[in-house]
Amino acid sequence: MHRKRVTLRDLAEHLNINTSTVSRALSEKSSEMISPDVVKRVRKAAQEMGYKQNAAAYALKVGRTKSIGIIIPDMMNPVFAPIVRGIHSVLNQYGYTAFLAYSENNASAAHSEVEKLISRGVDGIIYAAAFRTDSVVDLCKSHSIPLVLVNRVVDQGNVDTVKVDDSLGIKMAVGHLLDLGHRKIGFIAGPKNISVSYIRLRAFTQTMAEHDLEVEPHRIVEAHSLTEEGGEKAMSVFLGQNPDATAIIASNDLIALGCFTALTQFGYTCPKRISIVGFNNMPYLDWFAIPLTTISIPHFQMGERSAELLLKRIDPESDDHYEEVLLKPKLIIRQSTAPVIRRKKKIAST
Amino acid sequence: MHRKRVTLRDLAEHLNINTSTVSRALSEKSSEMISPDVVKRVRKAAQEMGYKQNAAAYALKVGRTKSIGIIIPDMMNPVFAPIVRGIHSVLNQYGYTAFLAYSENNASAAHSEVEKLISRGVDGIIYAAAFRTDSVVDLCKSHSIPLVLVNRVVDQGNVDTVKVDDSLGIKMAVGHLLDLGHRKIGFIAGPKNISVSYIRLRAFTQTMAEHDLEVEPHRIVEAHSLTEEGGEKAMSVFLGQNPDATAIIASNDLIALGCFTALTQFGYTCPKRISIVGFNNMPYLDWFAIPLTTISIPHFQMGERSAELLLKRIDPESDDHYEEVLLKPKLIIRQSTAPVIRRKKKIAST
DNA sequence: TTGAATAACGCAAACGTTTGCACTAGAGTA
DNA sequence: TACTCTAGTGCAAACGTTTGCGTTATTCAA
């Protein structure tokens, strides 16, 4: 077959015309300054000879690579799969491709990943692993490369974001538990240097306050990370200091899973003894032994919107004011929550 | 900050030396032909002025992009996350980055994704979505770009692969079921144009034969895809024509999940009425209502090995004989399999 | 018939690297 | 002293595109 890649010049020589003409004939925008039949002949020859544009040469010349970078915190967390899918789905429509990197929830790792991506010349970055104060946004700004934040946002303003209404989500969760009769509700928070953890926790105390329920400090414990392991440890200390709690809200589905295992270590059952609600509605939750009641976020749509936003920002003639799209969460009721049982007297367990 | 990217020439002018000297001083291999103190000065200046190599220019010049493409069949299938992670882990050590694409289990989609990747100039491709006869390997061969197949392989030889011993895995599964007393064992196969489906099915009948158990045709039904939905449909027809079966082996964990739902639609229970074993040991299986007995494959290691193999093949001075690494599976016994209950008389269910 | 206007195309520079080759100066040898 | 060698550096071409500008041929108006 073709040992060597066929280039514009190859085409030009074959057709006895100049490479500039070939280039223009192939380009959608500038093909109109070329006579129609030349365009046709060029494109036919390109097809036959298997011409593929050399991305490196294009990038070097025009300064755009038609590629972007995606950074997620954790590849093993299944929530990000549909987000990435959403991103891809719009990227494909515009001839863009994506580098995927992950930060392992580590700020400096994220920073160096972004540096690598910038060095690769990506046209923009979708960042799903932000901390509340994050050097990555300054990094991107100083290199004047477009950046959009998904899900996790950053305290400083002036950056495109697509996030979901976390407060509303928590409000729904609390409302649901209150409806079931729960009053002694605990909260397993995530690290408060991550926006979602911070906001969800704040929304929890606020919503409780709105219902005239003050939440005492021991009702809240912070997990060191948004993972199963973090959730398990935090839940252990929570159960130690809250023997009377009947429900807990986890900042995260993964944390909720950790709560489950801590629960069984204490010999408690869910939802009989304690109700649990998570956040994110990660895939395959329906299959779980205790299907987790959780707050669903529109993963795929989040991916789509962020990609659209980024592409818009990459466009040279875009206006320069930042956008912030806010998506609505949804309460998914499963079996991990149940009405609170009021027991006047102690009853021997069977 | 730096509005414009600093280039080799910027450095050269700043130091009053030639760009070629700067280039050589920065390069690890050719810096030895430059006097040590010049090297030091250049590197210091590069550091201070924030020089980053222009990847596009490098790629255009040397013909290598230091990037590869990964193609997986389905982003929502959690098995691929650890594989991708394994790939990344070795890629990072060598300054490589990866484009991630997925084929949705569609041959032509895979083909066009590969074409896009090649056009992007990737140095190699890791292909986890192969069909038994697949145009992608010819495509790569004709462009003489390195390719390694993971998990799913291809009938035609002469291509680097890393796979797991599927036959051994099935043998383990069958052995496990036989130990539990099962004899009437069914098999929900995947599409037979995919190597793993084909091999696993063949291994099933062979292993059964080795135990003097002939498997009748109605004991095998083929799902149209390696998904939950495919498994569910196939399992429905299976149950319709096999009311006496006590165990089934699914070609895939996802298919096994589909089997579960079909099972409950028929009012059957697992593992009481029927045992199920899957394949792949996808993440979070431990959490399931019926924890699935399955064959575990070394995902992460598969990723690592395939990346190593690809990098070796990309290296210009590598020998040119193809390698085939074969990894060992492991039987993971959970609760979806149980001893067969022999009932002489019909007993009313309680 | 002459002029300008337009359409179609060619020329050549440029993007930022790498690298073969030429060049210089100083060291070593005879 | 005159010679060759070599270490260190500069020159310039090349990778494959895109694009501003110059050139030619054709059309249209006067």
PDB file of N, CA and C in Angstrom, chain B residues 136-166:
ATOM      1  N   VAL B 136      -9.339  -2.786  10.780  1.00  0.00           N
ATOM      2  CA  VAL B 136      -8.422  -1.855  11.431  1.00  0.00           C
ATOM      3  C   VAL B 136      -6.976  -2.329  11.338  1.00  0.00           C
ATOM      4  N   VAL B 137      -6.772  -3.640  11.452  1.00  0.00           N
ATOM      5  CA  VAL B 137      -5.372  -4.090  11.430  1.00  0.00           C
ATOM      6  C   VAL B 137      -4.755  -3.877  10.049  1.00  0.00           C
ATOM      7  N   ASP B 138      -5.550  -4.071   9.007  1.00  0.00           N
ATOM      8  CA  ASP B 138      -5.016  -3.774   7.678  1.00  0.00           C
ATOM      9  C   ASP B 138      -4.772  -2.283   7.518  1.00  0.00           C
ATOM     10  N   LEU B 139      -5.702  -1.517   8.025  1.00  0.00           N
ATOM     11  CA  LEU B 139      -5.565  -0.060   7.948  1.00  0.00           C
ATOM     12  C   LEU B 139      -4.253   0.388   8.569  1.00  0.00           C
ATOM     13  N   CYS B 140      -3.996  -0.102   9.769  1.00  0.00           N
ATOM     14  CA  CYS B 140      -2.762   0.275  10.455  1.00  0.00           C
ATOM     15  C   CYS B 140      -1.543  -0.241   9.702  1.00  0.00           C
ATOM     16  N   LYS B 141      -1.663  -1.448   9.214  1.00  0.00           N
ATOM     17  CA  LYS B 141      -0.541  -2.044   8.508  1.00  0.00           C
ATOM     18  C   LYS B 141      -0.212  -1.235   7.253  1.00  0.00           C
ATOM     19  N   SER B 142      -1.234  -0.831   6.546  1.00  0.00           N
ATOM     20  CA  SER B 142      -0.993  -0.102   5.299  1.00  0.00           C
ATOM     21  C   SER B 142      -0.386   1.270   5.564  1.00  0.00           C
ATOM     22  N   HIS B 143      -0.672   1.804   6.709  1.00  0.00           N
ATOM     23  CA  HIS B 143      -0.045   3.078   7.072  1.00  0.00           C
ATOM     24  C   HIS B 143       1.218   2.830   7.883  1.00  0.00           C
ATOM     25  N   SER B 144       1.545   1.557   8.055  1.00  0.00           N
ATOM     26  CA  SER B 144       2.708   1.133   8.839  1.00  0.00           C
ATOM     27  C   SER B 144       2.779   1.849  10.175  1.00  0.00           C
ATOM     28  N   ILE B 145       1.655   1.827  10.878  1.00  0.00           N
ATOM     29  CA  ILE B 145       1.657   2.379  12.224  1.00  0.00           C
ATOM     30  C   ILE B 145       1.385   1.270  13.241  1.00  0.00           C
ATOM     31  N   PRO B 146       2.221   1.198  14.258  1.00  0.00           N
ATOM     32  CA  PRO B 146       2.170   0.118  15.252  1.00  0.00           C
ATOM     33  C   PRO B 146       0.789  -0.034  15.881  1.00  0.00           C
ATOM     34  N   LEU B 147       0.432  -1.274  16.102  1.00  0.00           N
ATOM     35  CA  LEU B 147      -0.882  -1.590  16.657  1.00  0.00           C
ATOM     36  C   LEU B 147      -0.751  -2.727  17.645  1.00  0.00           C
ATOM     37  N   VAL B 148      -1.379  -2.580  18.802  1.00  0.00           N
ATOM     38  CA  VAL B 148      -1.463  -3.750  19.670  1.00  0.00           C
ATOM     39  C   VAL B 148      -2.899  -3.955  20.118  1.00  0.00           C
ATOM     40  N   LEU B 149      -3.274  -5.198  20.092  1.00  0.00           N
ATOM     41  CA  LEU B 149      -4.636  -5.597  20.436  1.00  0.00           C
ATOM     42  C   LEU B 149      -4.687  -6.000  21.911  1.00  0.00           C
ATOM     43  N   VAL B 150      -5.671  -5.517  22.634  1.00  0.00           N
ATOM     44  CA  VAL B 150      -5.859  -5.961  24.013  1.00  0.00           C
ATOM     45  C   VAL B 150      -7.178  -6.688  24.138  1.00  0.00           C
ATOM     46  N   ASN B 151      -7.109  -7.758  24.889  1.00  0.00           N
ATOM     47  CA  ASN B 151      -8.300  -8.523  25.221  1.00  0.00           C
ATOM     48  C   ASN B 151      -8.906  -9.185  23.987  1.00  0.00           C
ATOM     49  N   ARG B 152      -9.526  -8.412  23.145  1.00  0.00           N
ATOM     50  CA  ARG B 152     -10.095  -8.983  21.935  1.00  0.00           C
ATOM     51  C   ARG B 152      -9.016  -9.068  20.866  1.00  0.00           C
ATOM     52  N   VAL B 153      -8.866 -10.234  20.308  1.00  0.00           N
ATOM     53  CA  VAL B 153      -7.859 -10.391  19.275  1.00  0.00           C
ATOM     54  C   VAL B 153      -8.522 -10.676  17.942  1.00  0.00           C
ATOM     55  N   VAL B 154      -7.688 -11.008  16.986  1.00  0.00           N
ATOM     56  CA  VAL B 154      -8.151 -11.085  15.622  1.00  0.00           C
ATOM     57  C   VAL B 154      -7.673 -12.406  15.049  1.00  0.00           C
ATOM     58  N   ASP B 155      -8.415 -12.966  14.120  1.00  0.00           N
ATOM     59  CA  ASP B 155      -8.067 -14.291  13.620  1.00  0.00           C
ATOM     60  C   ASP B 155      -6.746 -14.305  12.875  1.00  0.00           C
ATOM     61  N   GLN B 156      -6.588 -13.314  11.997  1.00  0.00           N
ATOM     62  CA  GLN B 156      -5.354 -13.228  11.217  1.00  0.00           C
ATOM     63  C   GLN B 156      -4.164 -13.008  12.158  1.00  0.00           C
ATOM     64  N   GLY B 157      -3.030 -13.587  11.834  1.00  0.00           N
ATOM     65  CA  GLY B 157      -1.882 -13.496  12.727  1.00  0.00           C
ATOM     66  C   GLY B 157      -1.110 -12.208  12.531  1.00  0.00           C
ATOM     67  N   ASN B 158       0.160 -12.238  12.927  1.00  0.00           N
ATOM     68  CA  ASN B 158       1.054 -11.116  12.699  1.00  0.00           C
ATOM     69  C   ASN B 158       0.580  -9.788  13.264  1.00  0.00           C
ATOM     70  N   VAL B 159       0.181  -9.827  14.524  1.00  0.00           N
ATOM     71  CA  VAL B 159      -0.096  -8.558  15.183  1.00  0.00           C
ATOM     72  C   VAL B 159       0.119  -8.738  16.691  1.00  0.00           C
ATOM     73  N   ASP B 160       0.691  -7.732  17.289  1.00  0.00           N
ATOM     74  CA  ASP B 160       0.978  -7.815  18.726  1.00  0.00           C
ATOM     75  C   ASP B 160      -0.317  -7.872  19.511  1.00  0.00           C
ATOM     76  N   THR B 161      -0.354  -8.744  20.500  1.00  0.00           N
ATOM     77  CA  THR B 161      -1.568  -8.852  21.291  1.00  0.00           C
ATOM     78  C   THR B 161      -1.238  -9.090  22.752  1.00  0.00           C
ATOM     79  N   VAL B 162      -2.081  -8.608  23.621  1.00  0.00           N
ATOM     80  CA  VAL B 162      -2.061  -9.057  25.001  1.00  0.00           C
ATOM     81  C   VAL B 162      -3.474  -9.441  25.378  1.00  0.00           C
ATOM     82  N   LYS B 163      -3.596 -10.684  25.746  1.00  0.00           N
ATOM     83  CA  LYS B 163      -4.929 -11.210  26.045  1.00  0.00           C
ATOM     84  C   LYS B 163      -4.845 -12.104  27.273  1.00  0.00           C
ATOM     85  N   VAL B 164      -5.993 -12.511  27.744  1.00  0.00           N
ATOM     86  CA  VAL B 164      -5.977 -13.434  28.861  1.00  0.00           C
ATOM     87  C   VAL B 164      -6.423 -14.803  28.362  1.00  0.00           C
ATOM     88  N   ASP B 165      -6.044 -15.790  29.114  1.00  0.00           N
ATOM     89  CA  ASP B 165      -6.349 -17.156  28.714  1.00  0.00           C
ATOM     90  C   ASP B 165      -7.838 -17.423  28.946  1.00  0.00           C
ATOM     91  N   ASP B 166      -8.633 -17.070  27.974  1.00  0.00           N
ATOM     92  CA  ASP B 166     -10.080 -17.211  28.103  1.00  0.00           C
ATOM     93  C   ASP B 166     -10.491 -18.657  28.306  1.00  0.00           C
TER      94      ASP B 166
END
